[in-house]
């Protein structure tokens, strides 16, 4: 079993995701930048997180807001320069914060020089760096795959008479990871950043890196229904999650481990049993294959309990679990489950066994923004409009103060501020002892000083109705967490001799409990069981 002594930072710590366009603007152009992040390091230190993962800031035409990379080893002018990056990283390290970069290996921008060469001619040395195929005899695309953002995953290039594959936008051609030269070039990219001192990578769409060698058609998805995105019409069994991908991931892991104390995280949207394969054979895969199941689950105690049990049982021996409540691709937790449940969600994220990842602004309870049609940026919304797939709502600027621009920018923010920013912001929540921000900060501090919470064992406790209950234990310290995921009061299973050490309302600390304890709707407690 892991003990406090041998757990490493990415097991003990809390990861905080920053979407750089939206965190802090330092030059008044309405778009966040690296210098802005640097200036906000004192806040992150105050909040108590251990690591920041920064979404892409590389030179990019911004067709997918940085997930279309035109140069892996530089910084887009919008975000600053390599000197700004070095400054940010040095100051983050001085503040005791690790820095995790977003590595986007599945595709480049169509403006990346590699693709410009590749599309130039069929015999170009870089042709085989991407996935090119002849049209079907009828002139159509080589297979039936969809792009994640709607429409086919193939675009015809009249210049050479072939199609190229893109699982995302046509401006994001997929690299051919079966090609050793591509692998070598991308390994060089990782080394570039590791040599600069970064502490790890979050690997974009890890499970898609290798496609079926014969590019077979994907079969129809019998569960698809009207209203769901095009991409879900087919089961993506040939366009991703191929067995050979694990060799690619093992290579990335091996390279990461040439450096001390780094972490490799994989973005993987797969059912639990498929997700587990990304820990790798003999745990030679990702340290943390992102667990997005809380992001996608219906907020129902029995459902969440089932998913926790299934996940906990599936993590391979020696593998480290992790939990995510929000990210830049999913609607905000406060909007998904409602403000009344955000305190319970915070308790859940920070008391489950496994590394928590917190999305910027969720600690304030930021809701999804309302994006009028003329303010839409996200290409998915543009391709499949009005169906709720757009990701701008969860990317609105961080709310720092009640000043114009919410303290995010002195210019006009690139996306509108989410409703309620005048009162829901860092300045006002810092001053309010019962704010969600204060709750997050206190929970993060408690987790840091309590081995039972950070690295302790986990056991579900039977509960009914809207209640969720579990124990965390390390050495002779056992904590019982009870959460009410409903709006009605309910009696939670506790134990005589227990003492409340943390309560979501802030009001019940030091209370002694018996065999059961009344919880208000949306209330959660951490109880130290008497020994
Ligand atoms: C990942 C990113 C998402 C991006 C896509 C294509 O899912 O999280 O934002 O659009 O990959 O790179």
Short mmCIF file of C-alpha atoms and ligand atoms in Angstrom, two decimals:
data_model
loop_
_atom_site.label_atom_id
_atom_site.label_comp_id
_atom_site.label_asym_id
_atom_site.label_seq_id
_atom_site.Cartn_x
_atom_site.Cartn_y
_atom_site.Cartn_z
CA UNK A 1 0.00 0.00 0.00
CA UNK A 2 1.12 3.55 -0.73
CA UNK A 3 2.28 5.46 2.33
CA UNK A 4 2.70 9.22 2.72
CA UNK A 5 6.45 8.74 2.49
CA UNK A 6 6.56 7.03 -0.89
CA UNK A 7 3.69 8.80 -2.67
CA UNK A 8 4.89 11.18 -5.38
CA UNK A 9 3.61 14.69 -6.09
CA UNK A 10 1.13 13.71 -8.76
CA UNK A 11 -0.42 11.15 -6.41
CA UNK A 12 -0.62 13.38 -3.35
CA UNK A 13 -1.35 16.65 -5.10
CA UNK A 14 -4.20 18.51 -6.75
CA UNK A 15 -3.96 19.48 -10.43
CA UNK A 16 -5.49 22.76 -11.61
CA UNK A 17 -6.33 23.17 -15.30
CA UNK A 18 -5.80 26.58 -16.87
CA UNK A 19 -7.32 27.45 -20.23
CA UNK A 20 -4.81 30.17 -21.10
CA UNK A 21 -7.06 32.30 -23.29
CA UNK A 22 -9.38 32.76 -20.35
CA UNK A 23 -7.30 32.96 -17.19
CA UNK A 24 -5.64 36.37 -17.10
CA UNK A 25 -4.87 38.90 -19.80
CA UNK A 26 -1.82 41.07 -19.12
CA UNK A 27 -1.75 43.26 -22.23
CA UNK A 28 -5.33 44.37 -22.75
CA UNK A 29 -6.05 42.41 -25.94
CA UNK A 30 -8.92 40.55 -24.28
CA UNK A 31 -7.12 37.19 -24.45
CA UNK A 32 -5.29 35.61 -21.55
CA UNK A 33 -1.53 35.02 -21.76
CA UNK A 34 1.45 33.45 -20.01
CA UNK A 35 2.44 36.63 -18.21
CA UNK A 36 -1.12 36.79 -16.89
CA UNK A 37 -0.80 33.28 -15.49
CA UNK A 38 2.51 34.23 -13.88
CA UNK A 39 0.91 37.19 -12.14
CA UNK A 40 -1.77 34.93 -10.73
CA UNK A 41 0.63 32.41 -9.20
CA UNK A 42 0.11 33.92 -5.72
CA UNK A 43 -3.59 33.07 -6.05
CA UNK A 44 -2.84 29.47 -6.98
CA UNK A 45 -0.47 29.22 -4.05
CA UNK A 46 -3.14 30.64 -1.77
CA UNK A 47 -5.66 28.13 -3.11
CA UNK A 48 -3.16 25.39 -2.34
CA UNK A 49 -3.04 23.41 -5.58
CA UNK A 50 0.14 21.50 -6.43
CA UNK A 51 0.33 21.61 -10.21
CA UNK A 52 -1.02 23.56 -13.14
CA UNK A 53 -1.85 22.00 -16.48
CA UNK A 54 -1.99 24.67 -19.17
CA UNK A 55 -4.01 24.00 -22.33
CA UNK A 56 -2.04 24.65 -25.57
CA UNK A 57 -0.23 27.94 -26.07
CA UNK A 58 1.84 27.00 -29.15
CA UNK A 59 1.77 28.96 -32.42
CA UNK A 60 -1.56 28.14 -34.00
CA UNK A 61 -4.04 29.53 -36.53
CA UNK A 62 -6.57 28.89 -33.71
CA UNK A 63 -9.04 26.93 -35.80
CA UNK A 64 -9.49 24.85 -32.63
CA UNK A 65 -8.08 27.46 -30.24
CA UNK A 66 -4.61 26.05 -29.94
CA UNK A 67 -5.37 22.36 -30.42
CA UNK A 68 -4.24 22.94 -34.00
CA UNK A 69 -0.51 23.33 -33.52
CA UNK A 70 1.67 24.92 -36.21
CA UNK A 71 4.93 24.71 -34.25
CA UNK A 72 5.37 22.45 -31.23
CA UNK A 73 8.43 24.22 -29.88
CA UNK A 74 7.36 27.81 -29.58
CA UNK A 75 4.73 30.10 -28.09
CA UNK A 76 1.95 31.82 -30.00
CA UNK A 77 2.41 35.57 -30.01
CA UNK A 78 -1.05 35.95 -28.45
CA UNK A 79 0.23 34.16 -25.35
CA UNK A 80 3.74 35.65 -25.22
CA UNK A 81 7.19 34.26 -25.93
CA UNK A 82 9.53 31.48 -24.86
CA UNK A 83 11.08 33.99 -22.47
CA UNK A 84 7.64 34.53 -20.90
CA UNK A 85 7.24 30.79 -20.63
CA UNK A 86 10.60 30.36 -18.91
CA UNK A 87 9.74 33.19 -16.55
CA UNK A 88 6.39 31.61 -15.72
CA UNK A 89 7.92 28.20 -15.15
CA UNK A 90 10.74 29.51 -12.98
CA UNK A 91 8.31 31.47 -10.81
CA UNK A 92 5.90 28.52 -10.63
CA UNK A 93 8.71 26.31 -9.40
CA UNK A 94 9.75 28.89 -6.84
CA UNK A 95 6.12 28.89 -5.66
CA UNK A 96 6.27 25.09 -5.36
CA UNK A 97 3.96 24.50 -8.30
CA UNK A 98 4.58 21.87 -10.97
CA UNK A 99 3.89 22.77 -14.59
CA UNK A 100 2.19 20.28 -16.93
CA UNK A 101 1.92 21.04 -20.65
CA UNK A 102 -0.70 19.99 -23.13
CA UNK A 103 0.89 17.78 -25.80
CA UNK A 104 -1.22 17.45 -28.95
CA UNK A 105 0.27 14.53 -30.88
CA UNK A 106 -2.68 13.14 -32.83
CA UNK A 107 -2.84 15.98 -35.33
CA UNK A 108 -1.10 19.18 -36.35
CA UNK A 109 -2.50 22.32 -37.88
CA UNK A 110 -2.88 22.19 -41.65
CA UNK A 111 -0.46 25.12 -41.56
CA UNK A 112 2.26 23.15 -39.84
CA UNK A 113 5.28 23.03 -42.21
CA UNK A 114 5.16 19.21 -42.03
CA UNK A 115 1.68 19.16 -43.50
CA UNK A 116 2.45 21.87 -46.03
CA UNK A 117 5.25 19.64 -47.30
CA UNK A 118 3.16 16.52 -47.07
CA UNK A 119 0.35 17.88 -49.20
CA UNK A 120 2.77 19.22 -51.77
CA UNK A 121 3.16 16.00 -53.77
CA UNK A 122 2.59 12.25 -53.47
CA UNK A 123 6.33 11.54 -53.43
CA UNK A 124 7.20 14.21 -50.89
CA UNK A 125 9.34 12.73 -48.08
CA UNK A 126 6.75 13.95 -45.57
CA UNK A 127 3.80 12.45 -47.48
CA UNK A 128 3.67 9.46 -45.19
CA UNK A 129 3.79 11.63 -42.06
CA UNK A 130 0.03 12.01 -42.44
CA UNK A 131 -2.71 9.59 -43.50
CA UNK A 132 -3.41 9.94 -47.21
CA UNK A 133 -5.59 7.58 -49.25
CA UNK A 134 -7.09 7.35 -52.72
CA UNK A 135 -10.78 8.06 -53.11
CA UNK A 136 -13.20 5.16 -53.26
CA UNK A 137 -14.04 4.16 -56.87
CA UNK A 138 -17.09 6.46 -56.68
CA UNK A 139 -14.82 9.35 -55.69
CA UNK A 140 -15.98 9.33 -52.07
CA UNK A 141 -13.84 9.24 -48.93
CA UNK A 142 -11.81 6.10 -48.14
CA UNK A 143 -14.09 5.02 -45.28
CA UNK A 144 -17.12 6.07 -43.24
CA UNK A 145 -15.42 7.73 -40.28
CA UNK A 146 -16.84 10.94 -38.87
CA UNK A 147 -14.95 13.94 -37.55
CA UNK A 148 -15.56 14.70 -33.86
CA UNK A 149 -16.80 18.10 -34.89
CA UNK A 150 -19.31 16.90 -37.48
CA UNK A 151 -19.00 15.82 -41.10
CA UNK A 152 -16.60 13.28 -42.58
CA UNK A 153 -13.14 12.60 -41.16
CA UNK A 154 -11.63 12.96 -44.65
CA UNK A 155 -10.96 15.94 -46.86
CA UNK A 156 -10.11 15.69 -50.55
CA UNK A 157 -7.03 17.55 -51.67
CA UNK A 158 -7.43 18.29 -55.41
CA UNK A 159 -3.75 19.09 -55.76
CA UNK A 160 -2.74 15.43 -55.40
CA UNK A 161 -6.11 13.72 -55.88
CA UNK A 162 -6.14 12.00 -52.48
CA UNK A 163 -8.00 12.39 -49.21
CA UNK A 164 -6.31 13.06 -45.86
CA UNK A 165 -7.65 11.86 -42.55
CA UNK A 166 -8.68 14.25 -39.75
CA UNK A 167 -10.57 12.94 -36.75
CA UNK A 168 -11.19 16.57 -35.79
CA UNK A 169 -11.35 19.65 -38.06
CA UNK A 170 -10.11 19.57 -41.62
CA UNK A 171 -7.60 22.13 -40.34
CA UNK A 172 -6.27 19.38 -38.02
CA UNK A 173 -4.78 16.63 -40.22
CA UNK A 174 -3.92 13.45 -38.30
CA UNK A 175 -0.29 12.46 -38.05
CA UNK A 176 0.67 8.92 -38.99
CA UNK A 177 2.02 7.46 -35.76
CA UNK A 178 2.86 4.21 -37.54
CA UNK A 179 5.71 6.14 -39.15
CA UNK A 180 8.95 5.94 -37.12
CA UNK A 181 10.04 9.39 -38.35
CA UNK A 182 6.89 10.94 -36.89
CA UNK A 183 7.52 9.25 -33.58
CA UNK A 184 11.12 10.42 -33.53
CA UNK A 185 10.12 14.00 -34.33
CA UNK A 186 7.46 14.02 -31.61
CA UNK A 187 9.87 12.54 -29.10
CA UNK A 188 12.15 15.45 -29.93
CA UNK A 189 9.28 17.79 -29.06
CA UNK A 190 8.86 16.18 -25.65
CA UNK A 191 12.58 16.43 -24.99
CA UNK A 192 12.54 20.10 -25.95
CA UNK A 193 10.07 20.83 -23.14
CA UNK A 194 11.46 18.33 -20.64
CA UNK A 195 14.91 19.87 -21.06
CA UNK A 196 13.29 23.23 -20.28
CA UNK A 197 12.12 21.76 -17.00
CA UNK A 198 8.41 21.00 -17.45
CA UNK A 199 7.01 18.46 -15.02
CA UNK A 200 4.85 16.43 -17.36
CA UNK A 201 2.32 16.28 -20.15
CA UNK A 202 -1.37 15.85 -20.62
CA UNK A 203 -1.58 13.97 -23.91
CA UNK A 204 -4.47 15.04 -26.12
CA UNK A 205 -6.77 12.27 -27.47
CA UNK A 206 -4.26 9.58 -26.52
CA UNK A 207 -6.43 6.66 -27.56
CA UNK A 208 -6.74 7.86 -31.17
CA UNK A 209 -3.05 7.99 -32.01
CA UNK A 210 -3.12 4.71 -33.92
CA UNK A 211 -5.85 3.88 -36.39
CA UNK A 212 -6.77 0.51 -37.85
CA UNK A 213 -4.07 -0.45 -40.31
CA UNK A 214 -6.63 -1.26 -43.02
CA UNK A 215 -8.74 1.79 -42.12
CA UNK A 216 -11.86 -0.37 -41.93
CA UNK A 217 -15.29 1.24 -41.68
CA UNK A 218 -16.60 1.82 -38.17
CA UNK A 219 -19.82 -0.12 -37.45
CA UNK A 220 -23.08 1.69 -36.64
CA UNK A 221 -23.74 2.52 -33.00
CA UNK A 222 -27.11 0.98 -32.10
CA UNK A 223 -27.42 3.35 -29.12
CA UNK A 224 -27.17 6.52 -31.24
CA UNK A 225 -30.25 8.71 -31.09
CA UNK A 226 -31.40 11.94 -32.65
CA UNK A 227 -29.86 14.92 -30.91
CA UNK A 228 -26.52 13.23 -30.27
CA UNK A 229 -23.46 14.37 -32.27
CA UNK A 230 -22.60 12.81 -35.63
CA UNK A 231 -19.44 11.29 -34.23
CA UNK A 232 -21.55 9.00 -32.05
CA UNK A 233 -23.41 7.53 -35.02
CA UNK A 234 -20.66 4.94 -35.34
CA UNK A 235 -18.76 2.87 -32.79
CA UNK A 236 -15.23 4.21 -33.02
CA UNK A 237 -13.55 0.86 -32.84
CA UNK A 238 -11.36 1.22 -35.93
CA UNK A 239 -10.56 4.93 -35.67
CA UNK A 240 -9.19 4.60 -32.15
CA UNK A 241 -8.29 2.43 -29.17
CA UNK A 242 -6.28 0.00 -31.31
CA UNK A 243 -4.03 -2.45 -29.47
CA UNK A 244 -0.88 -0.99 -31.08
CA UNK A 245 -1.48 2.37 -29.40
CA UNK A 246 -0.11 0.94 -26.17
CA UNK A 247 3.35 0.60 -27.69
CA UNK A 248 3.26 4.27 -28.63
CA UNK A 249 2.19 5.24 -25.12
CA UNK A 250 4.88 3.02 -23.56
CA UNK A 251 7.47 4.87 -25.63
CA UNK A 252 6.17 8.21 -24.39
CA UNK A 253 6.30 6.90 -20.83
CA UNK A 254 9.83 5.58 -21.21
CA UNK A 255 10.98 8.91 -22.58
CA UNK A 256 9.28 10.80 -19.75
CA UNK A 257 11.04 8.57 -17.27
CA UNK A 258 14.46 9.47 -18.58
CA UNK A 259 13.77 12.57 -16.51
CA UNK A 260 13.09 12.56 -12.77
CA UNK A 261 9.68 12.89 -11.25
CA UNK A 262 7.62 13.69 -14.36
CA UNK A 263 4.04 12.70 -15.06
CA UNK A 264 2.29 11.42 -18.17
CA UNK A 265 -1.48 11.95 -18.27
CA UNK A 266 -3.74 10.69 -21.05
CA UNK A 267 -6.95 12.27 -22.30
CA UNK A 268 -9.13 9.22 -22.91
CA UNK A 269 -12.90 9.08 -23.21
CA UNK A 270 -13.55 5.36 -22.91
CA UNK A 271 -15.63 3.05 -20.74
CA UNK A 272 -13.89 2.02 -17.53
CA UNK A 273 -12.75 -1.40 -18.70
CA UNK A 274 -11.17 0.05 -21.87
CA UNK A 275 -9.67 2.99 -19.98
CA UNK A 276 -7.71 0.68 -17.69
CA UNK A 277 -5.62 -0.62 -20.59
CA UNK A 278 -3.98 2.83 -20.71
CA UNK A 279 -2.12 2.16 -17.47
CA UNK A 280 -0.21 -0.11 -19.83
CA UNK A 281 1.14 -3.59 -19.72
CA UNK A 282 3.11 -3.86 -16.46
CA UNK A 283 2.04 -0.28 -15.75
CA UNK A 284 4.26 1.02 -18.55
CA UNK A 285 1.53 3.33 -19.92
CA UNK A 286 0.15 6.64 -18.68
CA UNK A 287 0.63 7.40 -14.99
CA UNK A 288 -2.85 8.87 -15.01
CA UNK A 289 -5.29 7.91 -17.74
CA UNK A 290 -7.82 10.67 -17.13
CA UNK A 291 -10.99 9.38 -15.52
CA UNK A 292 -13.84 11.46 -16.95
CA UNK A 293 -16.68 9.38 -15.61
CA UNK A 294 -17.80 11.95 -13.02
CA UNK A 295 -17.91 14.51 -15.81
CA UNK A 296 -20.34 12.45 -17.79
CA UNK A 297 -22.36 10.77 -15.04
CA UNK A 298 -25.87 11.67 -14.07
CA UNK A 299 -25.79 13.26 -10.60
CA UNK A 300 -27.56 10.48 -8.79
CA UNK A 301 -26.18 8.89 -5.63
CA UNK A 302 -26.73 5.27 -6.67
CA UNK A 303 -25.35 5.91 -10.11
CA UNK A 304 -22.25 7.69 -8.77
CA UNK A 305 -21.77 4.96 -6.17
CA UNK A 306 -21.88 2.29 -8.88
CA UNK A 307 -19.38 4.14 -10.99
CA UNK A 308 -16.99 4.70 -8.07
CA UNK A 309 -17.19 1.01 -7.15
CA UNK A 310 -16.60 -0.07 -10.73
CA UNK A 311 -13.68 2.30 -11.22
CA UNK A 312 -12.07 1.52 -7.89
CA UNK A 313 -12.26 -2.21 -8.53
CA UNK A 314 -10.88 -1.86 -12.05
CA UNK A 315 -7.72 0.19 -11.34
CA UNK A 316 -4.86 -2.30 -11.73
CA UNK A 317 -2.71 -3.11 -8.71
CA UNK A 318 -0.06 -0.42 -8.42
CA UNK A 319 -2.00 1.94 -10.70
CA UNK A 320 -3.03 5.30 -9.27
CA UNK A 321 -6.65 6.48 -9.65
CA UNK A 322 -7.76 10.01 -10.57
CA UNK A 323 -10.96 12.05 -10.81
CA UNK A 324 -12.01 15.00 -12.94
CA UNK A 325 -15.05 17.25 -12.36
CA UNK A 326 -14.65 19.73 -15.17
CA UNK A 327 -12.63 20.60 -18.24
CA UNK A 328 -12.66 22.90 -21.25
CA UNK A 329 -14.72 20.45 -23.33
CA UNK A 330 -17.65 19.80 -20.99
CA UNK A 331 -20.32 22.02 -19.53
CA UNK A 332 -19.45 23.43 -16.12
CA UNK A 333 -20.24 21.37 -13.05
CA UNK A 334 -22.28 24.25 -11.51
CA UNK A 335 -24.52 24.25 -14.58
CA UNK A 336 -24.70 20.48 -14.86
CA UNK A 337 -25.75 19.76 -11.28
CA UNK A 338 -26.97 23.16 -10.05
CA UNK A 339 -25.43 25.56 -7.55
CA UNK A 340 -26.94 23.75 -4.55
CA UNK A 341 -24.82 20.67 -5.23
CA UNK A 342 -21.49 22.34 -5.95
CA UNK A 343 -20.33 22.06 -2.34
CA UNK A 344 -21.05 18.33 -2.27
CA UNK A 345 -19.22 17.98 -5.59
CA UNK A 346 -16.17 19.73 -4.12
CA UNK A 347 -16.17 17.33 -1.18
CA UNK A 348 -16.49 14.37 -3.49
CA UNK A 349 -13.66 15.44 -5.79
CA UNK A 350 -11.30 16.12 -2.89
CA UNK A 351 -12.07 13.08 -0.75
CA UNK A 352 -12.18 10.28 -3.30
CA UNK A 353 -9.11 8.11 -3.64
CA UNK A 354 -7.05 9.44 -6.53
CA UNK A 355 -5.56 12.62 -7.91
CA UNK A 356 -8.18 15.36 -8.35
CA UNK A 357 -8.11 17.70 -11.33
CA UNK A 358 -9.90 21.00 -10.85
CA UNK A 359 -10.91 23.19 -13.79
CA UNK A 360 -10.26 26.94 -13.39
CA UNK A 361 -13.27 28.82 -12.09
CA UNK A 362 -15.06 25.73 -10.78
CA UNK A 363 -13.71 26.68 -7.36
CA UNK A 364 -15.88 29.83 -7.62
CA UNK A 365 -18.92 27.95 -8.86
CA UNK A 366 -18.71 29.64 -12.25
CA UNK A 367 -21.68 28.57 -14.41
CA UNK A 368 -21.65 28.10 -18.16
CA UNK A 369 -21.67 31.43 -19.94
CA UNK A 370 -24.45 32.49 -22.28
CA UNK A 371 -22.98 32.94 -25.73
CA UNK A 372 -24.99 35.01 -28.21
CA UNK A 373 -24.68 33.81 -31.82
CA UNK A 374 -22.36 36.66 -32.79
CA UNK A 375 -19.95 35.74 -29.98
CA UNK A 376 -19.60 32.04 -30.90
CA UNK A 377 -16.00 30.95 -31.36
CA UNK A 378 -15.99 27.18 -30.95
CA UNK A 379 -15.78 25.34 -34.30
CA UNK A 380 -17.98 22.53 -33.03
CA UNK A 381 -20.80 25.00 -32.36
CA UNK A 382 -20.26 26.46 -35.82
CA UNK A 383 -20.40 23.02 -37.47
CA UNK A 384 -23.37 21.64 -35.53
CA UNK A 385 -25.09 24.82 -34.32
CA UNK A 386 -27.76 25.14 -31.67
CA UNK A 387 -27.51 21.59 -30.38
CA UNK A 388 -25.66 22.29 -27.16
CA UNK A 389 -22.31 20.85 -28.26
CA UNK A 390 -20.48 24.20 -28.29
CA UNK A 391 -17.69 24.58 -25.74
CA UNK A 392 -17.55 28.37 -25.44
CA UNK A 393 -19.89 28.36 -22.40
CA UNK A 394 -17.31 26.57 -20.24
CA UNK A 395 -14.43 28.73 -21.50
CA UNK A 396 -15.55 32.18 -20.35
CA UNK A 397 -13.00 34.40 -18.59
CA UNK A 398 -11.95 33.78 -15.02
CA UNK A 399 -13.79 36.07 -12.64
CA UNK A 400 -11.31 37.87 -10.42
CA UNK A 401 -13.01 41.05 -9.28
CA UNK A 402 -16.12 43.17 -9.74
CA UNK A 403 -14.20 45.64 -11.93
CA UNK A 404 -15.10 45.99 -15.62
CA UNK A 405 -13.71 42.92 -17.40
CA UNK A 406 -13.87 41.04 -14.06
CA UNK A 407 -10.19 41.80 -13.49
CA UNK A 408 -9.48 39.39 -16.34
CA UNK A 409 -8.76 42.03 -18.93
CA UNK A 410 -8.65 45.76 -19.35
CA UNK A 411 -9.81 45.21 -22.90
CA UNK A 412 -12.86 43.47 -24.27
CA UNK A 413 -12.81 39.81 -23.18
CA UNK A 414 -12.71 37.38 -26.14
CA UNK A 415 -15.80 35.63 -24.76
CA UNK A 416 -18.51 37.30 -22.71
CA UNK A 417 -18.29 36.98 -18.93
CA UNK A 418 -20.62 34.45 -17.37
CA UNK A 419 -23.66 35.78 -15.60
CA UNK A 420 -23.22 36.80 -11.96
CA UNK A 421 -19.53 37.65 -12.25
CA UNK A 422 -20.05 40.90 -10.35
CA UNK A 423 -20.65 38.90 -7.17
CA UNK A 424 -19.15 35.51 -8.00
CA UNK A 425 -15.48 36.39 -8.21
CA UNK A 426 -12.24 35.69 -6.39
CA UNK A 427 -12.19 39.01 -4.51
CA UNK A 428 -15.68 38.68 -3.09
CA UNK A 429 -15.39 34.96 -2.35
CA UNK A 430 -12.08 35.43 -0.58
CA UNK A 431 -13.85 37.79 1.79
CA UNK A 432 -16.84 35.53 2.42
CA UNK A 433 -16.04 32.82 4.97
CA UNK A 434 -18.78 30.49 3.67
CA UNK A 435 -18.01 30.89 -0.04
CA UNK A 436 -17.35 27.93 -2.33
CA UNK A 437 -13.84 29.27 -2.90
CA UNK A 438 -13.13 29.16 0.84
CA UNK A 439 -14.57 25.64 0.96
CA UNK A 440 -12.22 24.50 -1.82
CA UNK A 441 -9.24 26.10 -0.15
CA UNK A 442 -10.02 24.51 3.22
CA UNK A 443 -10.59 21.10 1.63
CA UNK A 444 -7.34 21.25 -0.31
CA UNK A 445 -5.50 22.17 2.90
CA UNK A 446 -7.20 19.36 4.82
CA UNK A 447 -6.33 16.88 2.11
CA UNK A 448 -2.71 17.99 2.20
CA UNK A 449 -2.39 17.49 5.96
CA UNK A 450 -4.43 14.28 6.16
CA UNK A 451 -2.80 11.14 4.71
CA UNK A 452 -6.12 9.25 4.99
CA UNK A 453 -7.54 11.65 2.38
CA UNK A 454 -4.58 11.95 0.04
CA UNK A 455 -3.18 8.44 -0.05
CA UNK A 456 -5.41 6.41 2.27
CA UNK A 457 -7.44 3.34 1.43
CA UNK A 458 -11.02 3.58 0.20
CA UNK A 459 -14.14 1.63 1.08
CA UNK A 460 -17.73 2.33 0.12
CA UNK A 461 -20.24 2.25 2.97
CA UNK A 462 -23.78 1.08 2.19
CA UNK A 463 -26.15 4.04 1.89
CA UNK A 464 -29.59 4.67 0.50
CA UNK A 465 -31.57 7.20 -1.45
CA UNK A 466 -29.60 10.33 -2.23
CA UNK A 467 -26.78 9.53 0.17
CA UNK A 468 -23.26 8.52 -0.66
CA UNK A 469 -20.93 7.28 2.08
CA UNK A 470 -17.37 5.98 2.16
CA UNK A 471 -14.37 5.61 4.42
CA UNK A 472 -10.83 6.72 3.84
CA UNK A 473 -8.18 5.35 6.17
CA UNK A 474 -4.44 5.54 6.73
CA UNK A 475 -2.54 4.16 9.73
CA UNK A 476 -4.98 4.49 12.66
CA UNK A 477 -6.97 7.38 11.19
CA UNK A 478 -10.35 6.53 9.64
CA UNK A 479 -12.56 9.18 8.08
CA UNK A 480 -16.17 8.68 7.07
CA UNK A 481 -17.40 10.92 4.26
CA UNK A 482 -21.17 11.33 3.97
CA UNK A 483 -22.72 13.34 1.15
CA UNK A 484 -26.31 14.22 0.41
CA UNK A 485 -26.72 14.42 -3.36
CA UNK A 486 -30.37 15.34 -3.00
CA UNK A 487 -32.29 18.48 -2.03
CA UNK A 488 -34.19 16.86 0.86
CA UNK A 489 -32.77 16.22 4.35
CA UNK A 490 -31.63 12.64 4.98
CA UNK A 491 -30.04 10.57 7.75
CA UNK A 492 -26.54 9.46 6.87
CA UNK A 493 -24.79 6.38 8.26
CA UNK A 494 -22.13 7.51 10.74
CA UNK A 495 -20.84 5.82 13.92
CA UNK A 496 -21.04 6.59 17.61
CA UNK A 497 -17.92 8.28 18.87
CA UNK A 498 -17.32 10.09 15.58
CA UNK A 499 -16.48 13.78 15.39
CA UNK A 500 -17.14 16.06 12.45
CA UNK A 501 -13.85 17.50 11.23
CA UNK A 502 -15.21 19.22 8.15
CA UNK A 503 -18.64 20.29 7.04
CA UNK A 504 -19.76 21.72 3.73
CA UNK A 505 -21.79 24.41 5.48
CA UNK A 506 -18.86 25.33 7.71
CA UNK A 507 -21.19 25.16 10.69
CA UNK A 508 -20.81 21.70 12.20
CA UNK A 509 -17.13 21.24 12.94
CA UNK A 510 -16.42 19.40 16.23
CA UNK A 511 -19.97 18.09 16.44
CA UNK A 512 -20.18 14.57 17.90
CA UNK A 513 -22.21 12.11 15.90
CA UNK A 514 -24.03 8.85 16.57
CA UNK A 515 -25.00 5.88 14.41
CA UNK A 516 -26.71 8.22 12.02
CA UNK A 517 -26.48 11.93 11.36
CA UNK A 518 -29.03 14.23 9.82
CA UNK A 519 -27.82 16.00 6.70
CA UNK A 520 -29.55 18.92 5.05
CA UNK A 521 -30.10 18.79 1.28
CA UNK A 522 -26.78 19.29 -0.49
CA UNK A 523 -24.83 18.87 2.72
CA UNK A 524 -21.65 16.85 3.22
CA UNK A 525 -19.53 15.97 6.24
CA UNK A 526 -16.16 14.46 6.96
CA UNK A 527 -16.31 12.58 10.24
CA UNK A 528 -13.30 11.23 12.12
CA UNK A 529 -14.37 7.87 13.46
CA UNK A 530 -13.57 7.38 17.12
CA UNK A 531 -10.84 4.88 17.94
C1 LIG B 1 -9.20 17.18 -27.12
C2 LIG B 1 -9.23 18.57 -26.54
C3 LIG B 1 -10.24 19.37 -27.29
C4 LIG B 1 -9.80 19.44 -28.74
C5 LIG B 1 -9.60 18.06 -29.31
C6 LIG B 1 -8.84 18.11 -30.59
O1 LIG B 1 -10.39 16.52 -26.93
O2 LIG B 1 -9.47 18.52 -25.17
O3 LIG B 1 -10.39 20.66 -26.77
O4 LIG B 1 -10.75 20.14 -29.49
O5 LIG B 1 -8.84 17.24 -28.45
O6 LIG B 1 -7.50 18.43 -30.35
#
